[in-house]
Coordinates of C-alpha atoms in Angstrom, one line a residue:
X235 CA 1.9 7.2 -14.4
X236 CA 1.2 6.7 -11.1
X237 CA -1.6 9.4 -9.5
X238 CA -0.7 11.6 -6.5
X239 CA -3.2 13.2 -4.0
X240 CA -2.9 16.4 -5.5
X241 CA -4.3 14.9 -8.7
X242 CA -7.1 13.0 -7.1
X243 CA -8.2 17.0 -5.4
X244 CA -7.5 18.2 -8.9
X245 CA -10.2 15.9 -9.8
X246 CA -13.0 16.3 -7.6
X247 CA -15.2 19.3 -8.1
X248 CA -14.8 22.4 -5.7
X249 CA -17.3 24.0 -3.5
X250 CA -17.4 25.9 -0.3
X251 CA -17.7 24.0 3.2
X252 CA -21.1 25.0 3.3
X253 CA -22.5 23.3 0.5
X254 CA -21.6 19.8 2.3
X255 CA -25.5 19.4 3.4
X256 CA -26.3 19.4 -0.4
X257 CA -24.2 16.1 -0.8
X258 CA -26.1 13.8 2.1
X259 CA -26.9 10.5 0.7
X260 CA -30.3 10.5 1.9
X261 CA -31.2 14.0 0.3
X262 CA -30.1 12.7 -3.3
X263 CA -33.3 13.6 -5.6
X264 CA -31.9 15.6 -8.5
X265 CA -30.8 13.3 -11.3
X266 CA -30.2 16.0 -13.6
X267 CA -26.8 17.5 -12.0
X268 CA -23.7 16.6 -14.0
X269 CA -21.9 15.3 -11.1
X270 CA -24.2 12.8 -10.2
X271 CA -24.4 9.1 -11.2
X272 CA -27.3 7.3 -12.5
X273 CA -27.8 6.2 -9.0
X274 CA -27.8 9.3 -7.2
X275 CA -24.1 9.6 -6.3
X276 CA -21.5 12.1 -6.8
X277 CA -17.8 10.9 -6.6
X278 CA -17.7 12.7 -3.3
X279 CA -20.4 10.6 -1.8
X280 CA -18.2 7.5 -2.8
X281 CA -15.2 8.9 -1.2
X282 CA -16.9 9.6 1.9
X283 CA -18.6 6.4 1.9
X284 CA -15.0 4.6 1.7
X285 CA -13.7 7.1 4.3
X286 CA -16.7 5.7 6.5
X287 CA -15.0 2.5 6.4
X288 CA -11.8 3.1 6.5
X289 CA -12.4 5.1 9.7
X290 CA -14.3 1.8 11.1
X291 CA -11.1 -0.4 10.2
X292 CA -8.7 2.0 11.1
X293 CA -10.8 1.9 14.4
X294 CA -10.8 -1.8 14.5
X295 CA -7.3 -2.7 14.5
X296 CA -5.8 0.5 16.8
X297 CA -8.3 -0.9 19.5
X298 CA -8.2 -4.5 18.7
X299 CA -3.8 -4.4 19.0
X300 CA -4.4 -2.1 22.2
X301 CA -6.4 -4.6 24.1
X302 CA -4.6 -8.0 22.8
X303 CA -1.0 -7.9 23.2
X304 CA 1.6 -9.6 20.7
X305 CA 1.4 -12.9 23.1
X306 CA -1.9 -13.4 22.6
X307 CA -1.5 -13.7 18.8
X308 CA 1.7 -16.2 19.5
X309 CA -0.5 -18.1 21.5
X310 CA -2.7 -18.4 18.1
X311 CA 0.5 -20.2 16.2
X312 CA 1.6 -17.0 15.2
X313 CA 5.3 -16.0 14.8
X314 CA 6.9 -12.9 15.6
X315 CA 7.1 -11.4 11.5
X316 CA 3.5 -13.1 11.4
X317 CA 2.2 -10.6 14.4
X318 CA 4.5 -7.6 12.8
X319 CA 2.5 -8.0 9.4
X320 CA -1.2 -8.1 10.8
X321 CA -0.1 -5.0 12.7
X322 CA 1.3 -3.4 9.3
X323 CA -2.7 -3.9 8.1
X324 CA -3.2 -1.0 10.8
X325 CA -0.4 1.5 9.6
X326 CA -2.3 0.7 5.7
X327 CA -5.6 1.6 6.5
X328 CA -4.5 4.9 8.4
X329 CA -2.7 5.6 5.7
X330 CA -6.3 5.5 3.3
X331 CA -8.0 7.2 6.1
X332 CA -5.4 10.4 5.8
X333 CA -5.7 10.0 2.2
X334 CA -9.0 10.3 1.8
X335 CA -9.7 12.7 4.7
X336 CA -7.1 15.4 2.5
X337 CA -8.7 14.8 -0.8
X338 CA -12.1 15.5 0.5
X339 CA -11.0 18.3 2.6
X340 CA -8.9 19.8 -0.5
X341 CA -12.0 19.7 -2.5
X342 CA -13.8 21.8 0.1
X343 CA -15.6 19.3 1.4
X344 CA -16.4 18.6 5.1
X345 CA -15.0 15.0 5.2
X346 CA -16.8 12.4 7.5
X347 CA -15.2 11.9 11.4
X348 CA -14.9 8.7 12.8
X349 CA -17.8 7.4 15.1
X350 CA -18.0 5.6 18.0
X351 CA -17.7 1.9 17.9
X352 CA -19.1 -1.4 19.8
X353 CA -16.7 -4.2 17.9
X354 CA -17.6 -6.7 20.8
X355 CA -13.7 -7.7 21.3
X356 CA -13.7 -11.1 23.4
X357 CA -10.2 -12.6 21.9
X358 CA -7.1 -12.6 19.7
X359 CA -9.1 -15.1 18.0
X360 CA -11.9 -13.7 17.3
X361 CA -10.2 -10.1 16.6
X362 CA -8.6 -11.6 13.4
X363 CA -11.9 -13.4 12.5
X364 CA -13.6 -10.5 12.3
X365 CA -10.5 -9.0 10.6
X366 CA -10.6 -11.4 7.8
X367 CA -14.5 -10.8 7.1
X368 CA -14.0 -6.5 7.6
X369 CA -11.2 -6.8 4.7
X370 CA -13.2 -8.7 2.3
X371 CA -16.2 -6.3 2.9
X372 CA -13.8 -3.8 2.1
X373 CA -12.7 -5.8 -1.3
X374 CA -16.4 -6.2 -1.7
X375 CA -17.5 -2.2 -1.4
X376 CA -14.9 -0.8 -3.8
X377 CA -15.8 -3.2 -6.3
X378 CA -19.4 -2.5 -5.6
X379 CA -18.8 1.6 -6.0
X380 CA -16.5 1.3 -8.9
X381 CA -19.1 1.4 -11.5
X382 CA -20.5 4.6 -9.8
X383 CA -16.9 6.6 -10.0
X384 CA -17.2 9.0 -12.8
X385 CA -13.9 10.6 -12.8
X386 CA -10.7 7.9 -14.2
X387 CA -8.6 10.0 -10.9
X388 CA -10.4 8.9 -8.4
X389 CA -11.4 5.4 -9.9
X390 CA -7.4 4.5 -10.2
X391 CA -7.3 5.8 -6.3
X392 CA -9.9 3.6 -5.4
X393 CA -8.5 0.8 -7.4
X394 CA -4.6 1.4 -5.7
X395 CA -6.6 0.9 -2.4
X396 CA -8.8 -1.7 -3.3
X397 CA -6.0 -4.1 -4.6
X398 CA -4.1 -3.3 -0.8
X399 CA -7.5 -4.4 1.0
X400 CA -7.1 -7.9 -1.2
X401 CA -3.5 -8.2 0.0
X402 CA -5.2 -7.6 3.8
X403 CA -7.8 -10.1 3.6
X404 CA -5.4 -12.9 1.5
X405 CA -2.7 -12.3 4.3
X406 CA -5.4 -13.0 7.4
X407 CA -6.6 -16.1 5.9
X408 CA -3.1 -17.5 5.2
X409 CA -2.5 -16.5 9.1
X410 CA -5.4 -18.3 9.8
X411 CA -5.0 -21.4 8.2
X412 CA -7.4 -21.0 5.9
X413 CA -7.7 -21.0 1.9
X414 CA -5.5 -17.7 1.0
X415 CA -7.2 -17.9 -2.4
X416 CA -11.3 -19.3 -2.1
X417 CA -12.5 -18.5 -5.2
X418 CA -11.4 -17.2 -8.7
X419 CA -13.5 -14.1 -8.0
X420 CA -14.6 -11.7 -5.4
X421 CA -18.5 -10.2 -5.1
X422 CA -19.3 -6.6 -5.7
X423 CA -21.7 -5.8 -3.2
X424 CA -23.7 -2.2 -3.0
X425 CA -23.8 0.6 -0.8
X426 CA -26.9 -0.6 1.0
X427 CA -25.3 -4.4 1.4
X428 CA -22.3 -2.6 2.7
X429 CA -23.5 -0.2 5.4
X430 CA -26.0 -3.2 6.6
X431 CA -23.0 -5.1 7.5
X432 CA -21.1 -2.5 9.2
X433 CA -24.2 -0.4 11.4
X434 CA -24.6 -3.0 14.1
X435 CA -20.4 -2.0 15.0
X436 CA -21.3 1.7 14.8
X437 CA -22.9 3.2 18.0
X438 CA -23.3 6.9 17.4
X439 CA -21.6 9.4 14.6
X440 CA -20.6 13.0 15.3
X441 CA -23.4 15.6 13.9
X442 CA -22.9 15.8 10.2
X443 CA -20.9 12.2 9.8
X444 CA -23.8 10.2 9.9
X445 CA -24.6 9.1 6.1
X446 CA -27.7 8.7 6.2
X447 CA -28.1 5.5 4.6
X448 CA -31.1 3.2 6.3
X449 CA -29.7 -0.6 6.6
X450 CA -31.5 -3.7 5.2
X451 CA -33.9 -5.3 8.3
X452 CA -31.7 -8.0 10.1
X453 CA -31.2 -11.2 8.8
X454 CA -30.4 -13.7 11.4
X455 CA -29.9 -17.5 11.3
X456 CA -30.5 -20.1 13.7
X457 CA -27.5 -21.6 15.2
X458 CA -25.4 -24.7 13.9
X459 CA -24.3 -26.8 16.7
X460 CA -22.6 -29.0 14.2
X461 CA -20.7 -26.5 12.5
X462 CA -19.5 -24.7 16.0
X463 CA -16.0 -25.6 15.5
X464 CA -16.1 -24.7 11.7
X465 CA -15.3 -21.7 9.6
X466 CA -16.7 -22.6 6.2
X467 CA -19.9 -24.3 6.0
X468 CA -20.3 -26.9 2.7
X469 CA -22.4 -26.6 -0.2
X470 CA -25.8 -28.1 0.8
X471 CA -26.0 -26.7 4.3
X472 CA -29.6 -26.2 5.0
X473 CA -29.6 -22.6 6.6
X474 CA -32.9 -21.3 9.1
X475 CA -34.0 -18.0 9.4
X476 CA -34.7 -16.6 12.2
X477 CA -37.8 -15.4 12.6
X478 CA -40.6 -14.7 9.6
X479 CA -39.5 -11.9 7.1
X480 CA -42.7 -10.8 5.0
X481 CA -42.4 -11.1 1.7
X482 CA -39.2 -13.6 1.3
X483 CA -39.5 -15.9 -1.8
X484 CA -35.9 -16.5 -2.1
X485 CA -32.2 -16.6 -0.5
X486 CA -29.9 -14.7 -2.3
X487 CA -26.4 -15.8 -2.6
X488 CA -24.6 -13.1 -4.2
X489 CA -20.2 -14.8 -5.3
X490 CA -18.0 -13.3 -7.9
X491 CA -18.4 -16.4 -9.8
X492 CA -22.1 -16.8 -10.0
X493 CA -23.5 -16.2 -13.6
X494 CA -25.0 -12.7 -12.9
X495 CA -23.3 -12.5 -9.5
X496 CA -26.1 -14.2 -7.7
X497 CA -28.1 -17.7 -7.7
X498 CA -31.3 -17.7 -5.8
X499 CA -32.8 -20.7 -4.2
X500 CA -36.1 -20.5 -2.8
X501 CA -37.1 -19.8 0.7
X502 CA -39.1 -22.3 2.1
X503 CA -40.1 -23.8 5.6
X504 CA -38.3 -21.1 7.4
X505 CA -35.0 -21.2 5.1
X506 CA -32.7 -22.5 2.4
X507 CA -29.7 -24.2 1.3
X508 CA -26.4 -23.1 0.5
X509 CA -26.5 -23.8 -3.4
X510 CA -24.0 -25.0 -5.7
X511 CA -21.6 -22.2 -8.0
X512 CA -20.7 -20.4 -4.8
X513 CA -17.4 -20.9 -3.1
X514 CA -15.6 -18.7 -0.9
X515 CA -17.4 -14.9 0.7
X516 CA -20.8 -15.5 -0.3
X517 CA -23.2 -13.1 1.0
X518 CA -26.5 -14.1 1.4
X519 CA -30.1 -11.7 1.3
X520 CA -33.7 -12.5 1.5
X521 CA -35.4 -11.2 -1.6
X522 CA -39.1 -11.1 -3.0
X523 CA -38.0 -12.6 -6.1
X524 CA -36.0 -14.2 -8.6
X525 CA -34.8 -11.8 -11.5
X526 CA -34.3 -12.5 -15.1
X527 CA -30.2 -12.4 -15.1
X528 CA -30.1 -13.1 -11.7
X529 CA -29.2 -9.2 -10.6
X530 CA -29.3 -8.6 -7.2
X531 CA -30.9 -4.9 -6.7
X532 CA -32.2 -3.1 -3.7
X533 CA -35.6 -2.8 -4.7
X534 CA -36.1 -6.9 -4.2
X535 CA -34.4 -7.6 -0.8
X536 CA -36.5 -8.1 2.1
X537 CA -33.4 -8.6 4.6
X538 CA -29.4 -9.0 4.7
X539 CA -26.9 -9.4 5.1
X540 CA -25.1 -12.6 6.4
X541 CA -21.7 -13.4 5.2
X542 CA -20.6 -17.0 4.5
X543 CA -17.8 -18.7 4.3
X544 CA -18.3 -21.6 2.1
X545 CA -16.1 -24.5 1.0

């Protein structure tokens, strides 16, 4: 049977306003309450963590379709149903933002507020670029949280949204003239991986919206002249880092379809190459080693994260 909002608030556990404090990310130290995970989280934490987002793409698009008008999407190849169904992305995501906003409120919780963005808009172009890599983040962080959910309500909540962010990120890449379906598998990525790709767009958060959660150090890589006119990059590119991050022994290519989720490649002479048994989103982290099974974890990574597009 399908699950309404009142029994996703029927699921979460009540408490006053007040106790909101008690449920910062960065304060988690008591592993011993019932409602927390194994890492720390309670379902609440999860909820406002995918509220974060959904706040940053609801953002996204309402500024992104207020600056660029419907001609400047024609001009891409669009048609006119084409532009009419990126814009319908929009009306989706404010929809998860108002869902998620009540069930945290109904719960008595103080639910996140949107911050205050820099998403850098230049062109049409670019907008649904950065569309198409926002969506599969999003893909990316539900599947990453889902083995934290502890309550079946929330996960099948998570999961109704989750499967709508897929349809978002399949219909921007069929826009764009690019492989709808890449691989046979997307990549979970963590909370960490998450928030380290979405920080440099956030500028500032209202008091008591701010999560808390410290970002990876920056991984940058040098520019590819040859590849300027390119949206996928071939296995065997030969990737530089910028700069010298202590303690990197490998690169870290986390794909859904990597035995473990992850092959690592050693880092040497300033970088790596893109190995083979990725395809599609890969995302890509400096680590101080190679684990046994091939699990990437946040104790190991020494910077992230990049995301790649590969062929």
């Amino acid at each position: 049977a399908a699950l309404s909002l009142g029994s996703l608030v029927a699921a979460l556990p009540t408490t006053g306003a007040s106790k909101y404090q008690q449920f910062e990310l960065a304060k988690r130290q008591n592993a011993t309450t019932p409602a927390m995970n194994a890492s720390g989280l309670t379902d609440v934490d999860i909820l406002q963590f995918a509220l974060t987002l959904e706040n940053l793409e609801g953002a996204f698009y309402a500024q992104g379709f207020s600056k660029f008008p419907d001609s400047d999407f024609m001009a891409l190849g669009l048609m006119a149903a084409d532009v009419t169904n990126l814009k319908s992305i929009a009306t989706t995501e404010q929809t998860h933002v108002t869902t998620l906003t009540a069930a945290i409120a109904g719960a008595g919780f103080k639910p996140v507020q949107p911050c205050t963005y820099n998403f850098g808009f230049t062109t049409a172009a670019a907008m649904v670029a950065t569309a198409g890599n926002l969506e599969n983040i999003g893909v990316s962080a539900y599947l990453g949280a889902a083995p934290l959910v502890q309550m079946p309500a929330i996960l099948t909540v998570a999961a109704e949204i989750l499967t709508v962010e897929s349809r978002h990120q399949t219909l921007i890449r069929t826009l764009a003239k690019t492989a709808a379906i890449p691989s046979a598998f997307d990549t979970p990525l963590g909370v960490r991986s998450v928030f380290s790709l979405a920080a440099p767009l956030i500028s500032s958060c209202p008091d008591g919206s701010n999560l808390k959660i410290t970002a990876f150090p920056a991984l940058t890589l040098a520019p590819m002249p040859a590849m300027a006119n390119s949206t996928t990059m071939p296995v065997g590119t030969r990737l530089t880092v910028m700069g010298s991050p202590a303690g990197a022994t490998n690169c870290a290519f986390s794909n859904g379809g990597a035995p473990g989720g992850t092959i690592y490649v050693t880092f040497e002479n300033g970088g790596c190459t893109v190995p083979q048994g990725v395809a599609g989103i890969t995302y890509m982290h400096l680590t101080s080693s190679a684990p046994q099974g091939n699990i990437l974890t946040d104790s190991i990574v020494v910077a992230g994260v990049q995301v790649l597009n590969v062929s």
